[in-house]
Amino acid sequence: MSFNVCGKSVKENDVIIVFMGHDSMFPLSVKEGEITQTKYGAIKHNSLLGHGYGTKFSCTKGWVYILQATPELWTLCLPHRTQILYTADIAMITLQLDLKPGSVVCESGTGSGSLSHAILRTVAPMGHLHTVEFNEGRCNKATAEFGEHGLSQYVTVYHRDVINEGFPVENAADAVFLDIPRPDEAVKVAAKALKTTGGRFCSFSPCIEQTQRTCATLRKPGSGFCEVETLELVRRSHNVKRVYIPIADIGIGDSEVRTALIKGENNTSSVLPCAYEAGDDMPVGEIIIRTTPENKDGLSSSKNPKRAKFDMSSSQISQGGGKSYEKGKTPPAATKYAFSTRTCILPKEIYGHTGYLTFATYRPGLSHKV
Ligand SMILES: C[S@@+](CC[C@H](N)C(=O)[O-])C[C@H]1O[C@@H](n2cnc3c(N)ncnc32)[C@H](O)[C@@H]1O
């Protein structure tokens, strides 16, 4: 009963999450007298009873954390029967569908129930989820899981083909969600399920062609849908790196270059990173002075370039000689001066595409162009 109530400690029949690491956790249904083996040793269910959620639990060869089950943790460790939706997409769906306690939602397909659990937490205790799945095995498994998680009163699972048979309710839903192949063919049944006063629609598709067809169907005159928009949520990681931007050698001496930089006569902004904005009073980087024997300034070794801090607030370059230079990170040999700064570089390829989320508002009787 742990998905529908927030308990302080473990009780018999609770579904808990045994956490052994961020990529190593599993759900466990606590049954008196049972024993479960983990890589850290056995867990005797009896000794879990009364154990506080969030605390360490000692096994024979180590310890694990005993966590209260939440839709987010369930998504990370549920038994996969299909591809599932993950928390980033689920969060956007919940927000954009305007889900709240009391909402009535129609979903298809149920799949592994990852999204369903999040919807149920949001709409309970007054709302209801009608979820349609045409695979009988998945349908039965989902029904059993919702029961085990104490969620049966908030959800009904239907075994049917949503495209040919439609949703089981008409003019009753505040929101409809589709995660099926050919979602464009289910737009009409979605409209039928939504309240005549209007509601929100979302379709998740992994491919753009499906998404385009869904958008075209939603935009057809007389469909009743407006405000059609598609979002793609892509996780971005940023690699922090030191970069060197060469300063052009325009054939004048070091001190003259520095004087020019200080005075701004050399169009200093052209050697600064794009992130710099005029008026920014943060120091953003350093001028690296590559030294050669010919340097009039008497800086001795080309292996030991000196750094001059470039302070944006005072627009001055102050010589900061003694610092050692980052190993293997010298500016290009041909360049006497380089502007050095730390910046964020995006990886060449951004992984993490899950799918496209198409949202629309249902407003039957609406005649303006959408
Ligand atoms: C990708 S899974 C859904 C995963 C689900 N959103 C989740 O987060 O766990 C798609 C499911 O839709 C079901 N499905 C496909 N076409 C359907 C249809 N026409 N009617 C009902 N269910 C359908 C499939 O059997 C499958 O279980």
Coordinates of C-alpha atoms and ligand atoms in Angstrom, one line a residue:
M1 CA 0.0 0.0 0.0
S2 CA 3.0 2.3 -0.3
F3 CA 2.1 4.2 -3.5
N4 CA -1.0 5.8 -2.2
V5 CA 0.1 6.7 1.3
C6 CA 3.3 8.2 2.6
G7 CA 4.3 6.0 5.6
K8 CA 7.1 6.5 8.1
S9 CA 8.1 2.9 8.4
V10 CA 7.7 -0.4 6.5
K11 CA 4.5 -2.4 7.0
E12 CA 3.5 -5.9 5.8
N13 CA 2.6 -5.9 2.0
D14 CA 4.3 -2.6 1.4
V15 CA 6.1 -2.4 -1.9
I16 CA 9.5 -0.8 -1.0
I17 CA 12.5 0.1 -3.1
V18 CA 15.8 -1.6 -2.0
F19 CA 18.5 0.9 -3.0
M20 CA 22.0 -0.3 -3.5
G21 CA 23.2 2.4 -5.8
H22 CA 21.9 4.9 -8.4
D23 CA 21.9 2.2 -11.0
S24 CA 21.2 -0.7 -8.7
M25 CA 17.8 -0.9 -7.0
F26 CA 14.8 -3.2 -7.1
P27 CA 11.2 -3.2 -5.8
L28 CA 10.3 -5.6 -3.0
S29 CA 6.9 -6.6 -1.7
V30 CA 7.3 -7.2 2.0
K31 CA 5.9 -10.5 3.2
E32 CA 6.2 -11.8 6.7
G33 CA 8.6 -14.8 6.9
E34 CA 10.1 -14.3 3.4
I35 CA 13.8 -13.8 2.7
T36 CA 15.3 -12.0 -0.4
Q37 CA 18.9 -12.4 -1.5
T38 CA 21.0 -9.3 -2.6
K39 CA 24.6 -8.9 -3.5
Y40 CA 25.1 -7.6 0.1
G41 CA 23.5 -10.6 1.7
A42 CA 20.0 -11.7 2.7
I43 CA 17.2 -9.4 3.7
K44 CA 14.8 -11.0 6.1
H45 CA 11.4 -9.4 5.5
N46 CA 10.5 -9.7 9.2
S47 CA 13.4 -7.5 10.2
L48 CA 12.2 -4.9 7.6
L49 CA 8.9 -4.4 9.4
G50 CA 8.9 -1.2 11.4
H51 CA 12.2 -0.1 9.8
G52 CA 12.1 3.6 9.0
Y53 CA 12.0 4.7 5.3
G54 CA 15.1 6.3 4.1
T55 CA 17.4 4.7 6.7
K56 CA 20.2 2.2 6.2
F57 CA 19.5 -1.5 6.5
S58 CA 22.3 -3.8 7.4
C59 CA 22.7 -7.1 5.5
T60 CA 25.4 -9.7 6.2
K61 CA 27.9 -8.3 3.7
G62 CA 27.0 -4.6 3.6
W63 CA 24.0 -2.3 3.7
V64 CA 21.3 -1.0 1.6
Y65 CA 18.8 1.8 1.9
I66 CA 15.1 1.1 2.3
L67 CA 13.1 3.7 0.4
Q68 CA 9.4 4.4 0.1
A69 CA 8.2 3.6 -3.5
T70 CA 7.4 6.7 -5.6
P71 CA 6.5 6.9 -9.3
E72 CA 10.0 8.2 -10.1
L73 CA 11.7 5.3 -8.4
W74 CA 9.2 2.8 -9.8
T75 CA 10.1 4.1 -13.3
L76 CA 13.7 3.3 -12.6
C77 CA 13.2 -0.3 -11.5
L78 CA 9.9 -1.5 -12.8
P79 CA 9.7 -4.8 -14.8
H80 CA 9.8 -3.7 -18.4
R81 CA 7.2 -5.2 -20.6
T82 CA 7.5 -2.4 -23.2
Q83 CA 9.4 0.7 -23.9
I84 CA 8.5 3.1 -21.1
L85 CA 8.3 6.8 -20.5
Y86 CA 10.9 8.4 -18.2
T87 CA 10.6 11.1 -15.6
A88 CA 11.7 14.1 -17.8
D89 CA 8.9 13.4 -20.4
I90 CA 6.5 12.4 -17.6
A91 CA 7.0 15.8 -15.8
M92 CA 6.3 17.7 -19.0
I93 CA 3.2 15.6 -19.8
T94 CA 1.8 16.2 -16.3
L95 CA 2.4 19.9 -16.5
Q96 CA 1.1 20.4 -20.1
L97 CA -2.0 18.2 -19.5
D98 CA -2.8 20.4 -16.5
L99 CA -3.3 17.3 -14.4
K100 CA -4.3 17.8 -10.8
P101 CA -6.2 15.9 -8.0
G102 CA -9.6 15.2 -9.4
S103 CA -8.6 15.1 -13.1
V104 CA -10.1 12.3 -15.2
V105 CA -7.6 11.0 -17.7
C106 CA -7.7 8.5 -20.6
E107 CA -4.5 6.8 -21.6
S108 CA -3.5 4.3 -24.2
G109 CA -1.4 2.1 -24.2
T110 CA -0.8 1.2 -20.7
G111 CA 2.4 -0.6 -21.6
S112 CA 4.5 -1.2 -18.4
G113 CA 2.5 1.4 -16.4
S114 CA 5.4 3.8 -15.9
L115 CA 3.4 6.9 -16.9
S116 CA 0.2 5.5 -15.3
H117 CA 1.8 5.5 -11.8
A118 CA 2.7 9.2 -12.1
I119 CA -0.7 10.1 -13.4
L120 CA -2.3 8.2 -10.5
R121 CA -0.3 10.0 -7.9
T122 CA -1.4 13.4 -9.4
V123 CA -5.1 12.7 -9.9
A124 CA -5.7 10.8 -6.7
P125 CA -7.8 10.7 -4.5
M126 CA -10.7 12.3 -6.4
G127 CA -9.7 11.7 -10.0
H128 CA -9.6 8.6 -12.2
L129 CA -7.4 7.0 -14.9
H130 CA -9.0 5.0 -17.7
T131 CA -6.1 3.1 -19.3
V132 CA -6.5 1.1 -22.5
E133 CA -4.1 -1.7 -23.6
F134 CA -4.7 -4.2 -26.4
N135 CA -2.2 -6.8 -25.3
E136 CA -4.0 -9.0 -22.9
G137 CA -1.0 -10.2 -20.9
R138 CA 0.1 -6.6 -20.3
C139 CA -3.4 -5.6 -19.4
N140 CA -3.6 -8.3 -16.7
K141 CA -0.1 -7.6 -15.4
A142 CA -0.9 -3.9 -15.1
T143 CA -4.2 -4.6 -13.3
A144 CA -2.4 -6.9 -10.8
E145 CA 0.3 -4.3 -10.2
F146 CA -2.1 -1.4 -9.6
G147 CA -3.8 -3.7 -7.1
E148 CA -0.6 -4.6 -5.3
H149 CA 0.3 -0.9 -5.1
G150 CA -3.0 0.0 -3.5
L151 CA -4.1 2.0 -6.5
S152 CA -7.1 0.0 -7.9
Q153 CA -9.7 2.5 -6.8
Y154 CA -8.2 5.2 -8.9
V155 CA -7.6 3.3 -12.1
T156 CA -9.5 1.0 -14.5
V157 CA -7.5 -1.0 -17.1
Y158 CA -9.4 -2.0 -20.3
H159 CA -8.4 -4.7 -22.7
R160 CA -9.3 -3.2 -26.1
D161 CA -7.9 -1.6 -29.3
V162 CA -8.3 2.1 -28.8
I163 CA -8.2 2.9 -32.5
N164 CA -11.1 0.6 -33.5
E165 CA -13.0 0.6 -30.2
G166 CA -12.3 3.9 -28.7
F167 CA -12.0 4.9 -25.1
P168 CA -14.5 3.4 -22.6
V169 CA -15.8 6.9 -21.6
E170 CA -17.3 9.7 -23.7
N171 CA -17.3 13.4 -22.9
A172 CA -15.7 12.6 -19.5
A173 CA -12.0 13.2 -19.7
D174 CA -10.0 16.3 -18.8
A175 CA -7.0 14.9 -20.6
V176 CA -6.1 12.2 -23.1
F177 CA -2.7 10.7 -23.5
L178 CA -1.6 8.4 -26.4
D179 CA 1.6 6.3 -26.6
I180 CA 0.7 4.0 -29.4
P181 CA 1.8 3.4 -33.0
R182 CA -0.4 5.4 -35.5
P183 CA -1.6 8.0 -32.9
D184 CA -3.1 10.1 -35.8
E185 CA -5.8 7.4 -36.2
A186 CA -6.8 7.8 -32.5
V187 CA -7.3 11.6 -32.6
K188 CA -11.1 11.2 -33.3
V189 CA -11.6 8.8 -30.4
A190 CA -9.6 11.1 -28.2
A191 CA -11.9 14.0 -29.0
K192 CA -14.9 11.8 -28.2
A193 CA -13.5 11.0 -24.8
L194 CA -12.7 14.6 -23.8
K195 CA -15.3 16.7 -22.0
T196 CA -17.4 18.9 -24.3
T197 CA -16.2 21.9 -22.3
G198 CA -12.7 21.1 -23.5
G199 CA -9.5 19.5 -22.3
R200 CA -5.9 18.7 -23.2
F201 CA -4.4 16.2 -25.5
C202 CA -0.9 14.7 -25.7
S203 CA 0.6 12.1 -28.0
F204 CA 4.1 10.7 -27.6
S205 CA 5.9 9.4 -30.8
P206 CA 9.5 8.3 -31.2
C207 CA 9.5 9.3 -34.9
I208 CA 8.9 12.6 -36.6
E209 CA 6.7 11.2 -39.5
Q210 CA 4.1 9.9 -37.0
T211 CA 4.3 13.3 -35.2
Q212 CA 3.7 15.2 -38.5
R213 CA 0.7 13.1 -39.3
T214 CA -0.7 13.6 -35.8
C215 CA -0.2 17.4 -36.1
A216 CA -1.9 17.4 -39.5
T217 CA -4.9 15.5 -38.2
L218 CA -5.2 17.8 -35.1
R219 CA -5.1 20.8 -37.4
K220 CA -7.8 19.6 -39.7
P221 CA -10.7 22.0 -39.8
G222 CA -13.5 20.8 -37.6
S223 CA -11.2 18.5 -35.5
G224 CA -12.0 20.7 -32.4
F225 CA -8.3 21.0 -31.6
C226 CA -6.2 24.1 -31.4
E227 CA -2.9 25.3 -29.9
V228 CA -1.0 22.3 -31.5
E229 CA 2.6 22.2 -30.5
T230 CA 5.4 19.6 -30.4
L231 CA 8.2 19.5 -27.9
E232 CA 11.3 17.3 -27.8
L233 CA 13.1 16.9 -24.4
V234 CA 16.8 16.3 -24.9
R235 CA 19.1 15.9 -22.0
R236 CA 22.2 18.1 -22.5
S237 CA 25.5 17.6 -20.8
H238 CA 28.1 20.4 -20.8
N239 CA 31.8 19.7 -20.8
V240 CA 33.7 22.5 -19.0
K241 CA 37.0 23.0 -20.9
R242 CA 39.8 25.6 -21.1
V243 CA 39.8 27.1 -24.6
Y244 CA 42.4 29.4 -26.3
I245 CA 41.4 32.0 -28.7
P246 CA 44.4 33.2 -30.7
I247 CA 45.0 36.9 -30.8
A248 CA 46.0 38.0 -34.3
D249 CA 49.7 39.0 -34.7
I250 CA 49.4 42.4 -36.4
G251 CA 53.1 43.0 -36.5
I252 CA 53.5 45.3 -33.5
G253 CA 55.5 44.6 -30.3
D254 CA 54.3 43.0 -27.2
S255 CA 54.0 46.1 -25.1
E256 CA 52.2 47.9 -27.9
V257 CA 49.7 45.0 -28.2
R258 CA 49.1 45.1 -24.5
T259 CA 48.8 48.9 -24.5
A260 CA 46.4 48.6 -27.4
L261 CA 44.4 45.9 -25.6
I262 CA 44.2 48.1 -22.5
K263 CA 43.0 51.1 -24.4
G264 CA 40.6 49.0 -26.5
E265 CA 42.2 50.3 -29.6
N266 CA 42.6 46.8 -31.0
N267 CA 38.9 46.1 -30.9
T268 CA 39.5 44.0 -27.8
S269 CA 35.9 42.6 -27.9
S270 CA 36.9 40.5 -30.9
V271 CA 39.3 38.4 -28.8
L272 CA 36.8 37.8 -26.0
P273 CA 34.5 34.8 -25.9
C274 CA 31.0 35.3 -27.3
A275 CA 29.6 35.0 -23.8
Y276 CA 31.0 38.5 -23.0
E277 CA 28.6 41.3 -23.0
A278 CA 29.6 45.0 -22.8
G279 CA 29.1 46.2 -19.3
D280 CA 29.7 42.8 -17.8
D281 CA 31.9 43.4 -14.7
M282 CA 33.0 39.8 -14.3
P283 CA 36.6 38.8 -15.1
V284 CA 36.1 36.3 -17.9
G285 CA 39.5 35.1 -18.8
E286 CA 43.2 35.6 -19.2
I287 CA 45.6 36.8 -21.9
I288 CA 48.3 34.2 -22.4
I289 CA 51.6 35.8 -23.5
R290 CA 53.7 33.2 -25.4
T291 CA 57.3 34.1 -24.8
T292 CA 60.1 33.7 -27.2
P293 CA 63.8 34.7 -27.0
E294 CA 63.1 37.6 -29.3
N295 CA 60.5 39.0 -26.9
K296 CA 61.6 42.5 -26.0
D297 CA 59.9 42.1 -22.6
G298 CA 62.6 39.6 -21.6
L299 CA 60.2 36.7 -20.8
S300 CA 62.6 33.8 -21.1
S301 CA 61.1 30.5 -22.2
S302 CA 58.5 29.5 -24.7
K303 CA 57.6 26.5 -22.6
N304 CA 56.6 28.7 -19.8
P305 CA 54.2 31.2 -21.1
K306 CA 53.1 33.9 -18.7
R307 CA 49.5 34.8 -18.0
A308 CA 48.1 38.2 -17.7
K309 CA 44.7 38.5 -16.0
F310 CA 42.2 40.4 -18.1
D311 CA 39.9 42.1 -15.7
M312 CA 36.7 43.2 -17.4
S313 CA 35.7 45.5 -14.6
S314 CA 38.8 47.7 -14.9
S315 CA 39.6 46.8 -18.6
Q316 CA 43.2 46.3 -17.5
I317 CA 45.7 43.5 -18.1
S318 CA 47.8 42.8 -15.1
Q319 CA 50.8 40.6 -15.4
G320 CA 50.5 37.4 -13.3
G321 CA 53.8 35.9 -14.0
G322 CA 54.5 33.1 -11.4
K323 CA 51.6 30.8 -12.1
S324 CA 52.4 27.4 -13.6
Y325 CA 50.8 26.5 -16.9
E326 CA 48.3 23.7 -17.2
K327 CA 50.1 20.6 -18.4
G328 CA 49.6 19.8 -22.1
K329 CA 47.3 22.8 -22.6
T330 CA 49.5 25.4 -24.2
P331 CA 48.2 27.8 -26.8
P332 CA 49.0 27.1 -30.5
A333 CA 52.7 27.5 -31.1
A334 CA 52.3 29.9 -33.9
T335 CA 50.4 32.3 -31.7
K336 CA 52.2 34.8 -29.6
Y337 CA 49.1 35.8 -27.7
A338 CA 46.0 33.8 -26.9
F339 CA 43.0 34.7 -24.9
S340 CA 42.3 31.8 -22.5
T341 CA 39.1 31.1 -20.7
R342 CA 36.9 28.3 -19.4
T343 CA 33.8 27.6 -21.3
C344 CA 31.1 25.0 -21.8
I345 CA 31.4 22.8 -24.8
L346 CA 28.5 20.7 -26.0
P347 CA 29.3 17.2 -27.0
K348 CA 29.3 16.8 -30.8
E349 CA 26.4 14.4 -30.7
I350 CA 23.6 14.9 -28.2
Y351 CA 22.1 11.6 -27.1
G352 CA 18.9 11.2 -25.2
H353 CA 16.2 11.5 -27.8
T354 CA 13.2 9.6 -26.5
G355 CA 10.4 11.0 -28.6
Y356 CA 8.3 14.0 -29.6
L357 CA 5.5 15.2 -27.4
T358 CA 2.6 16.8 -29.3
F359 CA 0.2 18.8 -27.2
A360 CA -3.1 20.3 -28.2
T361 CA -6.1 21.9 -26.6
Y362 CA -9.6 20.5 -27.3
R363 CA -12.2 23.3 -27.8
P364 CA -15.1 21.9 -29.7
G365 CA -17.0 24.6 -31.7
L366 CA -13.9 26.7 -32.1
S367 CA -13.8 28.1 -35.6
H368 CA -10.6 30.3 -35.7
K369 CA -7.5 29.1 -37.5
V370 CA -5.1 27.0 -35.4
Ligands
LIG1 C1 5.3 2.0 -25.6 S1 4.1 1.1 -24.8 C2 3.5 2.3 -23.7 C3 4.4 2.6 -22.5 C4 3.8 3.4 -21.4 N1 3.5 4.7 -21.8 C5 4.7 3.4 -20.2 O1 5.2 4.5 -19.8 O2 4.9 2.3 -19.6 C6 2.8 1.1 -26.0 C7 1.7 0.1 -25.6 O3 0.6 0.4 -26.4 C8 -0.1 -0.8 -26.7 N2 -0.9 -0.5 -27.9 C9 -0.4 -0.3 -29.2 N3 -1.4 -0.1 -30.0 C10 -2.6 -0.1 -29.3 C11 -3.9 0.1 -29.6 N4 -4.3 0.4 -30.8 N5 -4.8 0.1 -28.5 C12 -4.4 -0.2 -27.3 N6 -3.1 -0.4 -26.9 C13 -2.2 -0.3 -27.9 C14 1.0 -1.8 -26.9 O4 0.6 -3.1 -26.6 C15 2.0 -1.3 -25.8 O5 1.8 -2.0 -24.6

